[in-house]
Amino acid sequence: MKSVAFDAAALIMLAVLFVTVIIRKMTKGTSNRLFLLQIVIAVFSTSFDIFAVALDNYNSRNVFLLNFAHTGYLMIHNIHPFVHMLFVISLTDTWHKIFRNQAKIILFALPYAVDFILLAINPFTHLMFTVENGYTHEVLFHTLYACIVPYIIMNVVYVIRYRVLFNRRKIFSLFSMTVLSFIAVLVHLFIQELLVESFAITMSLFIVSAGVLRPEDYIDSFTGLYKHSAYAYDMKRSFYNDKHVNIVMLNIGNYNTLTSMLGYDMMTDILHQVSLMIDDVNKRLHGHADLYFLDRGRFRMVFSGRNRNKAETAASMLMNELKMRSHINGLDINFTPYIVLARCPEEIESFQSLMAFGQDFHEKTHYSGQVMQATEVYDPNEFAIQNNIDKIIERALEGNKFEVYYQPIYSISSERFVSAEALLRLFDEEHGFISPEILVPAAEKSGAIHKIGEFVFEEVCKFVSGNEFKKLGLDYIEVNLSVAQCMHGDLADKILSVMHQYNVSPDSINLEITETAASFSQRVMTENLNKLSRAGLSFSLDDYGTGYSNMKRVIQLPLKIVKLDKSFVDEQHNPKMWIFLQNTVKMLKDMKMEIVVEGIETKEMLEAFANLKCDFIQGYFFSRPICKSEFIEFIASSAGIALDSEQTII
Ligand code: C2E
Ligand code: MG
Ligand code: MG
């Protein structure tokens, strides 16, 4: 007597799983549909199994029914590995690779086709099983198992081959089908009365449902669109498989301002409205784009294929609607939508670059109110550098490739060069000259800024402590500190210990901090700055006028110098700017601060700012940043100091 207990349990579990799939709305998308199909197949094969076993147990003599039940069971049961393989292919989105040509399709379907044909003709050939004297396996029965082996092997190979697309939980879940089916077959071979195959498949479907199909991982509950993680997964898959997509990338530029004005709840509502608008655009175009809400006001529409007409239309429709749309929930909202249309992988060549670019392109481009093409705003070299920044920095540190350049700073009152700003330079063998404007932020993200900062500071200390420096008549060197450096607990101690090591007096160093750093009222940063200030170091506020400073913080900081940003210089012909500048200078002078003007390129600019009573001038007009030896030569010649052939001062 065979027992149907495991089959009955499997049926109950399958019913539960089916209902869960419906409740969790896991019925959209090819993968989900193939998963549902696997449940349906399991229900049918289990039912056929119960039917066949019941006939056997009651010693039925109805040959037709017996053949029908056993053939039905085996046909449906054996299609499972085939459908499961389709499911794995759909998870990797590699249909086009497998089904590129007919030969491959035939090869793929062949093992199951053999099974199917053998079973279909079995009532006449009796090669697989017979039912006349009770259900008995015949000579070719084991070809059934042989025919599913290719799918099982392919499944394992596929998951391993595409493992970068899956996390460990998914890999484990996808292997569970193979492992459990294998155990079930072994059990069944040794104990024929135990029918555990359907039960094993059901168990593995549960595991796959829990480990692979997790809508909560993919769908944002507020907007109903796919989440950031789904975008990352889909894009990674797309680049990996060389698929062509057109992406409409929408970043709402004033998201932060809107959130701070309107509050979280209201903003959630607004984002929901935007997502409905995007959905509507997609429907009107019959675009079949995948829609994503990443976070902080960033949305994506991804159109498959090379044709970009729909993506282009969607982008401009979206731009027009967002520029117009001002009345949401009784509020007048002005969006600053930035939309970039990108063709991948032609225009943005890698997954990492796509993600890094999408993060903050709205902060790096001027708002034009027009859809931008990726080719206009995306610089592949910049992102190649960002993606490889760790390697580049490691290579530079190992090969001593970093250099410190100096840009002279001129004192108007004493009519000579009194100081200089130390600026980092790197020439990488692969990427060429790397601007600190790319290097420093990337190094801040990767944490390498601390090592780089230490290098710059030590170089400056070596220079300042040398004899040349004193003979050149320079007062101090300005060294840039980035926000990440200021927030590091060890900063003050490290700086003081290097100065101690080289016996550098604190008045030969001035530390530049930016407005962004100044507006942080972070405890660590305040402690660092206070400690350094107590040790006698002075500070400059760099790039004044570019950020939004917290004036109260700026006033509290131990600042000696304020550096007016180049943007002031560029706009000096604007009469309002000139009034603003005059008053800013007066205010800073009244506060007993010294003023450096950055970015002076012409004599006219120099005179204008000298008349304003600024103290110091820095800019290409006098000199670009130059290497140490050139700098020594430059200062020596401007001060009429003679140098010998070794560049030492005579
Ligand atoms: P910054 O501190 O404001 O440095 C001044 C920048 O303006 C330098 O760019 C300099 O070359 C440029 N500049 C000076 N005069 C002129 C001019 O007349 N016209 C124009 N168009 N530009 C001028 P650079 O060297 O590319 O540095 C860019 C930024 O990178 C710096 O801005 C600073 O924020 C950062 N940086 C550079 N070196 C370091 C460093 O050692 N540590 C840290 N943390 N940041 C650094
Ligand atoms: Mg600076
Ligand atoms: Mg500056």
XYZ file of C-alpha atoms and ligand atoms in Angstrom:
698
model
C 0.000 0.000 0.000
C 1.329 3.391 -0.960
C 0.545 6.332 1.268
C -0.822 9.610 -0.107
C -0.195 11.485 3.145
C 2.727 13.496 1.704
C 0.761 14.280 -1.431
C -2.221 15.444 0.594
C 0.037 17.660 2.714
C 1.580 19.030 -0.486
C -1.872 19.919 -1.862
C -2.767 21.863 1.275
C 0.569 23.690 1.201
C 0.162 24.499 -2.475
C -3.283 25.959 -1.830
C -1.806 28.181 0.893
C 1.037 29.229 -1.392
C -1.358 30.021 -4.227
C -3.474 32.257 -2.003
C -0.338 33.985 -0.658
C 0.862 34.714 -4.166
C -2.474 36.300 -5.040
C -2.653 38.300 -1.787
C 0.920 39.536 -2.159
C 0.041 40.645 -5.690
C 2.853 38.552 -7.119
C 1.094 37.923 -10.391
C 2.695 40.602 -12.595
C 5.882 40.087 -14.582
C 7.229 37.034 -16.380
C 9.054 35.591 -13.374
C 5.970 35.813 -11.212
C 3.782 34.264 -13.873
C 6.231 31.395 -14.299
C 6.240 30.908 -10.554
C 2.456 30.747 -10.517
C 2.622 28.233 -13.358
C 4.925 26.066 -11.253
C 2.349 26.047 -8.461
C -0.405 25.087 -10.896
C 1.754 22.309 -12.338
C 2.506 21.028 -8.847
C -1.227 21.035 -7.987
C -2.063 19.020 -11.108
C 0.790 16.549 -10.785
C 0.017 15.969 -7.094
C -3.676 15.452 -7.861
C -2.839 12.987 -10.625
C -0.495 11.194 -8.243
C -3.214 10.845 -5.612
C -5.621 9.636 -8.281
C -3.144 7.064 -9.613
C -2.230 5.810 -6.144
C -5.895 5.528 -5.201
C -6.524 3.388 -8.294
C -3.505 1.203 -7.452
C -4.495 0.854 -3.814
C -8.028 -0.226 -4.732
C -6.631 -2.690 -7.303
C -8.533 -1.088 -10.113
C -8.658 -3.153 -13.305
C -9.654 -0.221 -15.515
C -6.646 -0.105 -17.856
C -7.719 3.131 -19.481
C -8.076 4.985 -16.169
C -4.837 3.524 -14.832
C -2.928 4.589 -17.943
C -4.560 8.008 -17.871
C -3.675 8.606 -14.206
C -0.068 7.390 -14.350
C 0.724 8.955 -17.727
C -0.876 12.224 -16.654
C 1.105 12.275 -13.428
C 4.436 11.544 -15.106
C 3.879 13.992 -17.956
C 2.949 16.858 -15.673
C 5.437 16.032 -12.947
C 8.351 15.878 -15.384
C 7.597 19.224 -16.977
C 8.450 20.865 -13.680
C 12.261 21.033 -14.083
C 11.676 22.472 -17.570
C 9.397 25.258 -16.307
C 11.663 25.871 -13.333
C 14.536 26.421 -15.743
C 12.419 28.943 -17.668
C 11.808 30.656 -14.353
C 15.568 30.899 -13.667
C 16.138 32.267 -17.182
C 13.508 34.915 -16.579
C 15.167 35.917 -13.296
C 18.399 36.541 -15.186
C 16.526 38.150 -18.077
C 18.512 36.175 -20.633
C 15.715 35.009 -22.928
C 17.420 36.570 -25.898
C 20.556 34.512 -25.271
C 18.819 31.141 -25.002
C 16.137 31.682 -27.590
C 18.246 33.486 -30.151
C 17.955 30.708 -32.724
C 15.746 27.760 -33.467
C 18.456 25.172 -32.907
C 18.839 26.340 -29.322
C 15.094 26.252 -28.721
C 14.878 22.700 -30.078
C 17.847 21.617 -27.994
C 16.310 23.176 -24.925
C 12.915 21.494 -25.386
C 14.277 18.161 -26.610
C 14.730 16.285 -23.288
C 11.175 16.982 -22.205
C 9.861 16.240 -25.703
C 11.496 12.783 -25.529
C 9.819 12.175 -22.159
C 6.499 13.350 -23.481
C 6.586 11.191 -26.607
C 7.714 8.082 -24.725
C 4.855 8.551 -22.256
C 2.299 9.300 -24.961
C 3.039 6.096 -26.865
C 3.553 3.983 -23.747
C 0.010 2.481 -23.766
C 1.028 0.852 -27.070
C 4.750 0.249 -26.556
C 4.724 -0.617 -22.815
C 8.324 0.568 -22.614
C 7.928 2.867 -19.594
C 5.442 1.148 -17.342
C 2.562 -1.288 -17.442
C -0.655 -1.289 -15.448
C -2.218 -4.595 -16.401
C -0.777 -6.483 -13.396
C -0.436 -3.588 -11.045
C 1.715 -0.526 -11.761
C 5.178 -1.800 -12.807
C 8.235 0.045 -14.140
C 9.491 -1.222 -17.495
C 12.862 -1.097 -19.275
C 12.833 2.555 -20.343
C 11.308 3.932 -17.161
C 14.574 5.481 -16.007
C 14.863 7.550 -19.195
C 12.295 9.733 -17.420
C 14.930 10.648 -14.849
C 17.657 10.854 -17.481
C 15.620 13.403 -19.412
C 15.273 15.791 -16.499
C 18.980 15.677 -15.658
C 19.920 18.218 -18.400
C 17.511 20.772 -16.864
C 18.852 20.187 -13.390
C 22.443 20.609 -14.576
C 21.517 23.680 -16.590
C 19.774 25.136 -13.563
C 22.868 24.739 -11.374
C 25.243 26.006 -14.057
C 23.013 28.985 -14.754
C 22.746 30.085 -11.149
C 26.520 29.818 -10.780
C 27.168 31.608 -14.074
C 24.884 34.523 -13.157
C 25.682 34.564 -9.443
C 26.564 38.287 -9.536
C 22.887 38.979 -10.093
C 21.794 37.092 -7.001
C 22.512 37.497 -3.337
C 23.281 34.453 -1.191
C 19.690 34.021 -0.065
C 18.519 33.807 -3.673
C 21.232 31.380 -4.704
C 20.357 29.119 -1.781
C 16.658 29.284 -2.625
C 17.238 28.495 -6.305
C 19.401 25.502 -5.469
C 16.793 24.162 -3.057
C 14.696 22.780 -5.931
C 17.578 20.655 -7.196
C 18.680 19.435 -3.790
C 15.206 18.584 -2.495
C 14.155 16.861 -5.742
C 17.326 14.787 -5.660
C 16.692 13.689 -2.074
C 13.062 12.861 -2.941
C 14.082 10.708 -5.907
C 16.558 8.811 -3.727
C 13.937 8.239 -1.027
C 11.444 7.057 -3.599
C 13.951 4.690 -5.230
C 14.718 3.000 -1.925
C 11.287 3.131 -0.295
C 8.794 2.822 -3.136
C 5.801 3.280 -0.811
C 6.893 6.796 0.129
C 5.693 9.290 -2.455
C 7.617 12.391 -1.457
C 8.440 13.953 -4.832
C 5.483 16.356 -4.950
C 6.063 17.237 -1.337
C 9.727 18.072 -2.069
C 8.764 20.322 -4.975
C 6.165 22.065 -2.846
C 8.740 22.685 -0.118
C 11.166 24.173 -2.597
C 8.426 26.392 -4.063
C 7.875 27.729 -0.556
C 11.586 28.402 -0.196
C 11.750 30.172 -3.569
C 8.696 32.236 -2.711
C 10.268 33.375 0.555
C 13.778 33.851 -0.763
C 13.401 35.044 -4.326
C 9.962 36.497 -4.925
C 9.666 39.244 -2.390
C 7.479 42.082 -3.654
C 8.304 44.000 -0.474
C 11.894 44.060 -1.760
C 10.816 45.586 -5.049
C 7.731 47.690 -4.632
C 7.564 50.998 -2.830
C 4.479 50.999 -0.664
C 3.787 54.761 -0.993
C 4.079 55.206 -4.723
C 3.398 51.647 -5.895
C 6.395 51.939 -8.232
C 9.461 49.694 -8.152
C 12.038 50.556 -5.517
C 15.681 51.539 -5.660
C 16.779 47.940 -5.051
C 14.690 46.755 -8.011
C 16.210 49.477 -10.200
C 19.694 48.464 -9.134
C 18.949 44.793 -9.779
C 17.292 45.378 -13.151
C 19.997 47.741 -14.385
C 22.785 45.450 -13.231
C 21.083 42.631 -15.122
C 20.626 44.795 -18.172
C 24.299 45.810 -18.366
C 25.427 42.281 -17.615
C 23.363 40.909 -20.488
C 24.211 43.743 -22.891
C 20.583 44.722 -23.221
C 19.684 48.071 -24.745
C 17.509 50.414 -22.742
C 16.492 54.060 -22.839
C 16.177 55.607 -19.418
C 14.284 58.752 -18.516
C 15.980 59.956 -15.344
C 14.008 62.489 -13.326
C 15.530 64.168 -10.286
C 13.493 66.816 -8.539
C 16.123 69.440 -7.862
C 14.323 71.261 -5.082
C 13.272 68.094 -3.254
C 15.149 69.029 -0.064
C 13.721 72.538 0.042
C 10.193 71.275 -0.569
C 10.568 68.644 2.153
C 11.788 71.129 4.699
C 8.969 73.539 3.809
C 6.118 71.061 3.587
C 7.086 68.277 5.963
C 7.333 64.557 5.450
C 3.643 63.609 5.155
C 2.824 66.268 2.634
C 5.912 65.422 0.618
C 4.947 61.747 0.547
C 1.604 62.799 -0.890
C 3.289 64.944 -3.505
C 5.640 62.154 -4.543
C 2.632 59.902 -4.900
C 1.053 62.453 -7.236
C 4.238 62.605 -9.285
C 4.303 58.818 -9.516
C 0.684 58.830 -10.768
C 1.665 61.399 -13.352
C 4.548 59.216 -14.549
C 2.269 56.184 -14.670
C -0.226 58.197 -16.677
C 2.418 59.315 -19.193
C 3.482 55.689 -19.590
C -0.096 54.538 -20.168
C -0.900 57.302 -22.634
C 2.156 56.341 -24.663
C 1.534 52.590 -24.348
C 5.162 52.710 -23.351
C 5.402 49.533 -21.296
C 8.243 51.193 -19.428
C 9.252 49.934 -16.014
C 8.690 52.719 -13.490
C 10.853 53.255 -10.449
C 10.881 55.550 -7.458
C 14.386 55.600 -6.048
C 14.270 58.000 -3.127
C 14.602 61.744 -2.424
C 12.560 62.826 -5.432
C 14.279 60.626 -7.988
C 12.204 58.684 -10.528
C 13.142 56.531 -13.509
C 11.285 55.238 -16.566
C 13.109 52.398 -18.302
C 12.161 51.559 -21.889
C 13.520 48.308 -23.324
C 15.062 48.223 -26.776
C 17.077 50.588 -28.944
C 14.240 52.750 -30.208
C 14.192 55.954 -28.237
C 11.081 57.657 -29.643
C 8.831 56.711 -26.758
C 11.435 57.603 -24.168
C 11.961 60.985 -25.823
C 8.248 61.739 -25.908
C 7.813 60.564 -22.327
C 10.682 62.780 -21.168
C 9.281 65.911 -22.761
C 5.705 65.154 -21.636
C 6.983 64.704 -18.109
C 9.030 67.880 -18.223
C 6.045 69.914 -19.456
C 3.698 68.472 -16.870
C 6.102 68.965 -14.001
C 6.867 72.528 -14.997
C 3.162 73.250 -15.271
C 1.875 71.194 -12.420
C 1.645 73.558 -9.539
C -1.542 72.711 -7.725
C -1.295 69.583 -5.592
C -3.520 68.995 -2.574
C -4.528 72.634 -2.492
C -0.924 73.811 -2.558
C 0.963 75.697 -5.221
C 4.127 73.721 -5.793
C 6.951 74.766 -8.058
C 9.109 71.837 -9.019
C 12.610 72.154 -10.410
C 12.625 69.005 -12.525
C 15.913 67.854 -14.012
C 15.403 65.214 -16.699
C 18.186 63.349 -18.448
C 17.566 60.922 -21.284
C 20.191 58.194 -21.394
C 20.713 55.409 -23.865
C 22.493 52.485 -22.217
C 24.996 50.996 -22.616
C 25.941 53.334 -25.509
C 25.926 56.622 -23.590
C 26.443 55.465 -20.026
C 28.644 52.444 -20.237
C 28.478 50.763 -16.867
C 26.116 50.011 -14.039
C 28.327 51.792 -11.496
C 28.501 54.940 -13.601
C 24.742 54.950 -14.158
C 24.111 54.763 -10.431
C 26.763 57.348 -9.509
C 25.616 59.778 -12.203
C 21.943 59.392 -11.273
C 22.712 60.206 -7.665
C 23.299 63.933 -8.067
C 23.392 65.090 -11.694
C 20.888 67.777 -10.699
C 23.436 69.332 -8.354
C 26.090 69.577 -11.025
C 24.120 71.051 -13.909
C 22.376 74.374 -14.344
C 18.602 74.239 -14.386
C 17.353 74.799 -17.910
C 13.827 73.451 -17.789
C 14.684 71.344 -20.855
C 15.219 67.618 -21.218
C 18.972 67.000 -21.292
C 20.694 64.276 -23.289
C 23.187 62.119 -21.394
C 25.837 63.011 -23.964
C 25.603 66.675 -22.880
C 25.907 66.173 -19.147
C 27.619 62.858 -18.553
C 31.407 62.771 -18.604
C 32.546 59.127 -18.869
C 36.057 59.944 -17.712
C 34.794 61.532 -14.510
C 32.834 58.409 -13.634
C 35.583 56.057 -14.732
C 37.710 57.909 -12.197
C 35.014 57.767 -9.537
C 34.452 54.043 -10.047
C 38.142 53.294 -9.836
C 39.028 55.869 -7.248
C 40.281 53.357 -4.694
C 42.632 51.804 -7.215
C 43.807 55.198 -8.480
C 44.497 56.488 -4.993
C 46.238 53.290 -3.925
C 48.391 53.420 -7.065
C 49.196 57.082 -6.446
C 50.101 56.530 -2.803
C 52.283 53.522 -3.623
C 54.023 55.221 -6.532
C 54.358 58.603 -4.769
C 52.340 60.187 -7.556
C 50.611 62.835 -5.477
C 52.155 66.264 -5.645
C 51.532 69.509 -3.865
C 51.452 72.643 -6.008
C 51.490 76.184 -4.686
C 49.562 79.204 -5.904
C 51.060 82.518 -4.768
C 48.922 84.991 -2.831
C 49.717 88.691 -3.169
C 49.322 91.291 -0.444
C 48.022 94.616 -1.748
C 49.251 96.610 1.222
C 52.797 95.226 1.327
C 52.983 94.875 -2.460
C 54.578 91.439 -2.390
C 53.695 87.767 -2.214
C 53.150 86.854 1.419
C 51.670 83.396 1.228
C 50.418 80.627 -1.037
C 47.690 78.035 -1.181
C 48.776 74.382 -1.277
C 46.784 72.478 -3.890
C 46.781 68.762 -4.548
C 47.812 67.452 -7.951
C 47.680 63.947 -9.385
C 48.717 62.667 -12.783
C 47.460 59.111 -13.212
C 49.029 56.893 -15.864
C 45.624 55.704 -17.087
C 43.318 58.677 -16.581
C 45.762 61.553 -17.001
C 45.486 64.679 -14.864
C 42.766 64.272 -12.270
C 41.257 67.503 -11.040
C 41.000 67.813 -7.258
C 37.392 68.776 -7.842
C 36.757 65.130 -8.814
C 39.465 63.564 -6.712
C 38.688 65.181 -3.358
C 34.928 64.399 -3.228
C 35.601 60.833 -4.439
C 38.330 60.399 -1.835
C 35.951 61.755 0.798
C 33.424 59.074 -0.098
C 36.004 56.309 -0.078
C 37.692 57.509 3.118
C 41.061 57.955 1.394
C 40.915 61.713 2.000
C 42.544 61.251 5.409
C 45.682 59.687 3.978
C 45.803 62.246 1.180
C 45.262 65.090 3.634
C 48.107 63.787 5.799
C 50.364 63.671 2.752
C 49.550 67.270 1.744
C 50.003 68.526 5.269
C 53.334 66.773 5.750
C 54.635 68.132 2.426
C 53.653 71.645 3.464
C 55.300 71.205 6.875
C 58.527 69.979 5.242
C 58.522 73.063 3.020
C 57.630 75.531 5.744
C 60.281 74.179 8.136
C 63.029 74.435 5.502
C 65.401 77.372 5.164
C 64.068 78.431 1.732
C 60.715 79.310 3.099
C 62.037 81.860 5.576
C 64.419 83.396 3.053
C 61.608 83.801 0.518
C 59.908 86.130 2.971
C 56.675 84.178 3.052
C 54.455 84.396 6.120
C 52.334 81.265 5.876
C 50.902 78.547 3.611
C 47.191 77.869 3.336
C 46.139 74.211 3.448
C 42.675 73.008 2.447
C 40.705 70.822 4.841
C 37.681 68.970 3.534
C 34.504 68.427 5.542
C 35.305 64.750 6.075
C 38.720 65.648 7.463
C 37.244 68.192 9.871
C 34.806 65.594 11.172
C 37.512 63.060 11.935
C 38.222 62.677 15.647
C 42.007 62.518 15.210
C 42.418 65.562 12.965
C 43.696 68.085 15.524
C 46.124 65.633 17.145
C 47.503 64.480 13.784
C 48.055 68.049 12.570
C 49.722 69.091 15.812
C 51.974 66.040 15.891
C 53.195 66.569 12.297
C 53.855 70.235 13.078
C 55.756 69.181 16.180
C 57.766 66.617 14.188
C 58.923 69.267 11.690
C 59.131 72.000 14.272
C 56.667 74.223 12.418
C 55.366 77.280 14.191
C 51.560 77.646 14.131
C 51.641 81.066 12.510
C 53.202 79.592 9.348
C 50.073 77.547 8.649
C 46.572 78.687 7.834
C 43.843 76.079 7.457
C 41.101 76.593 4.885
C 37.656 75.266 5.639
C 34.672 75.580 3.339
C 31.310 77.117 4.005
C 29.696 73.705 4.032
C 32.022 72.661 6.811
C 31.365 75.898 8.646
C 27.624 75.368 8.636
C 27.946 71.975 10.313
C 27.662 72.337 14.030
C 29.117 68.927 14.564
C 30.670 68.309 17.949
C 33.807 66.608 16.607
C 34.438 69.366 14.117
C 33.994 72.111 16.714
C 36.373 70.313 19.076
C 38.969 69.922 16.311
C 38.821 73.566 15.281
C 38.912 74.842 18.857
C 41.875 72.667 19.743
C 43.829 73.822 16.690
C 42.885 77.419 17.327
C 44.093 77.159 20.953
C 47.387 75.810 19.593
C 47.754 79.057 17.643
C 46.643 78.016 14.140
C 44.496 80.388 12.123
C 41.632 79.593 9.748
C 40.316 80.852 6.433
C 36.761 80.490 5.258
C 37.121 79.217 1.686
C 34.720 79.750 -1.225
C 32.757 82.370 0.710
C 29.508 83.168 -1.068
C 28.943 79.831 -2.788
C 27.042 77.950 -0.123
C 24.410 78.773 2.402
C 26.355 79.598 5.495
C 24.957 79.458 8.907
C 26.042 83.002 9.785
C 25.857 82.345 13.499
C 28.309 79.453 13.097
C 30.587 81.483 10.854
C 30.754 84.221 13.463
C 31.527 81.723 16.213
C 34.391 80.125 14.285
C 37.949 81.249 14.969
C 38.362 82.764 11.496
C 41.162 85.122 10.501
C 40.611 85.244 6.734
C 37.613 85.062 4.414
C 38.229 84.021 0.797
C 35.723 85.525 -1.616
C 34.815 82.928 -4.203
C 35.640 83.342 -7.872
C 31.924 83.601 -8.658
C 31.935 87.112 -7.080
C 34.742 88.110 -9.400
C 32.942 86.693 -12.422
C 29.841 88.753 -11.660
C 31.486 92.011 -10.663
C 29.904 93.859 -13.602
C 26.462 93.180 -12.258
C 25.642 96.465 -10.393
C 23.666 94.658 -7.672
C 26.556 92.264 -7.128
C 28.924 95.192 -6.812
C 26.767 96.772 -4.094
C 26.607 93.428 -2.363
C 30.386 93.066 -2.610
C 31.068 96.549 -1.245
C 28.883 95.876 1.760
C 30.233 92.362 2.291
C 33.783 93.682 2.319
C 32.849 96.470 4.718
C 31.080 94.042 7.037
C 34.014 91.623 7.065
C 36.513 94.454 7.632
C 34.420 95.759 10.529
C 34.608 92.247 11.951
C 38.419 92.545 11.686
C 38.703 89.796 9.116
C 41.223 89.776 6.310
C 39.953 89.224 2.778
C 41.481 87.149 -0.021
C 39.934 87.407 -3.484
C 40.165 84.181 -5.486
C 40.155 83.814 -9.252
C 41.646 87.149 -10.326
C 42.616 86.713 -13.960
C 43.035 90.246 -15.337
C 44.562 93.564 -14.368
C 41.121 95.145 -14.469
C 39.822 92.641 -11.925
C 42.872 93.227 -9.752
C 42.340 96.979 -9.697
C 38.632 96.686 -8.988
C 39.217 94.536 -5.929
C 42.213 96.532 -4.755
C 39.948 99.607 -4.780
C 37.444 97.698 -2.701
C 40.140 97.430 -0.015
C 40.508 93.692 -0.116
C 43.794 92.547 1.436
C 45.064 89.705 -0.715
C 44.784 88.576 -4.309
C 45.052 85.024 -5.648
C 44.568 84.089 -9.279
C 45.923 83.253 -12.676
C 46.776 86.930 -13.186
C 49.829 86.396 -10.984
C 50.315 82.681 -11.375
C 48.559 79.378 -11.765
C 49.297 76.778 -9.085
C 52.874 75.599 -9.795
C 55.160 72.885 -8.467
C 57.389 73.618 -5.494
C 60.597 74.336 -7.439
C 58.837 76.668 -9.873
C 57.128 78.342 -6.970
C 60.435 78.987 -5.221
C 61.823 80.415 -8.460
C 58.711 82.551 -8.966
C 58.772 84.074 -5.480
C 62.536 84.525 -5.506
C 62.496 86.340 -8.825
C 59.570 88.563 -7.866
C 61.356 89.498 -4.619
C 64.711 89.927 -6.365
C 66.316 87.053 -4.471
C 69.113 85.187 -6.277
C 69.115 81.372 -6.479
C 72.018 79.035 -7.259
C 71.835 76.157 -9.747
C 70.469 73.832 -7.025
C 67.686 76.323 -6.490
C 68.898 77.165 -3.022
C 68.852 80.784 -2.074
C 72.312 82.337 -2.121
P 39.860 76.003 -3.683
O 40.407 75.675 -2.352
O 38.846 77.073 -3.757
O 41.109 76.338 -4.603
C 41.130 77.336 -5.562
C 40.876 76.741 -6.917
O 40.717 77.790 -7.839
C 42.078 75.913 -7.413
O 41.555 74.876 -8.211
C 42.799 76.914 -8.292
O 43.589 76.316 -9.284
C 41.648 77.660 -8.892
N 42.032 78.989 -9.307
C 42.879 79.821 -8.709
N 42.974 80.976 -9.402
C 42.152 80.871 -10.454
C 41.808 81.748 -11.546
O 42.283 82.855 -11.672
N 40.903 81.287 -12.451
C 40.365 80.062 -12.332
N 39.485 79.658 -13.267
N 40.659 79.202 -11.321
C 41.554 79.628 -10.392
P 42.029 73.394 -8.045
O 43.469 73.327 -7.748
O 41.503 72.655 -9.224
O 41.292 72.919 -6.745
C 39.923 72.782 -6.709
C 39.413 72.523 -5.313
O 39.842 71.255 -4.849
C 39.963 73.501 -4.296
O 39.232 74.696 -4.351
C 39.781 72.739 -3.016
O 38.445 72.845 -2.572
C 40.027 71.317 -3.462
N 41.401 70.944 -3.117
C 42.558 71.141 -3.800
N 43.603 70.652 -3.116
C 43.130 70.145 -1.973
C 43.726 69.496 -0.823
O 44.934 69.310 -0.699
N 42.877 69.082 0.170
C 41.536 69.297 0.106
N 40.774 68.863 1.128
N 40.941 69.901 -0.934
C 41.731 70.336 -1.968
Mg 41.099 76.580 -0.951
Mg 38.287 78.555 -2.958
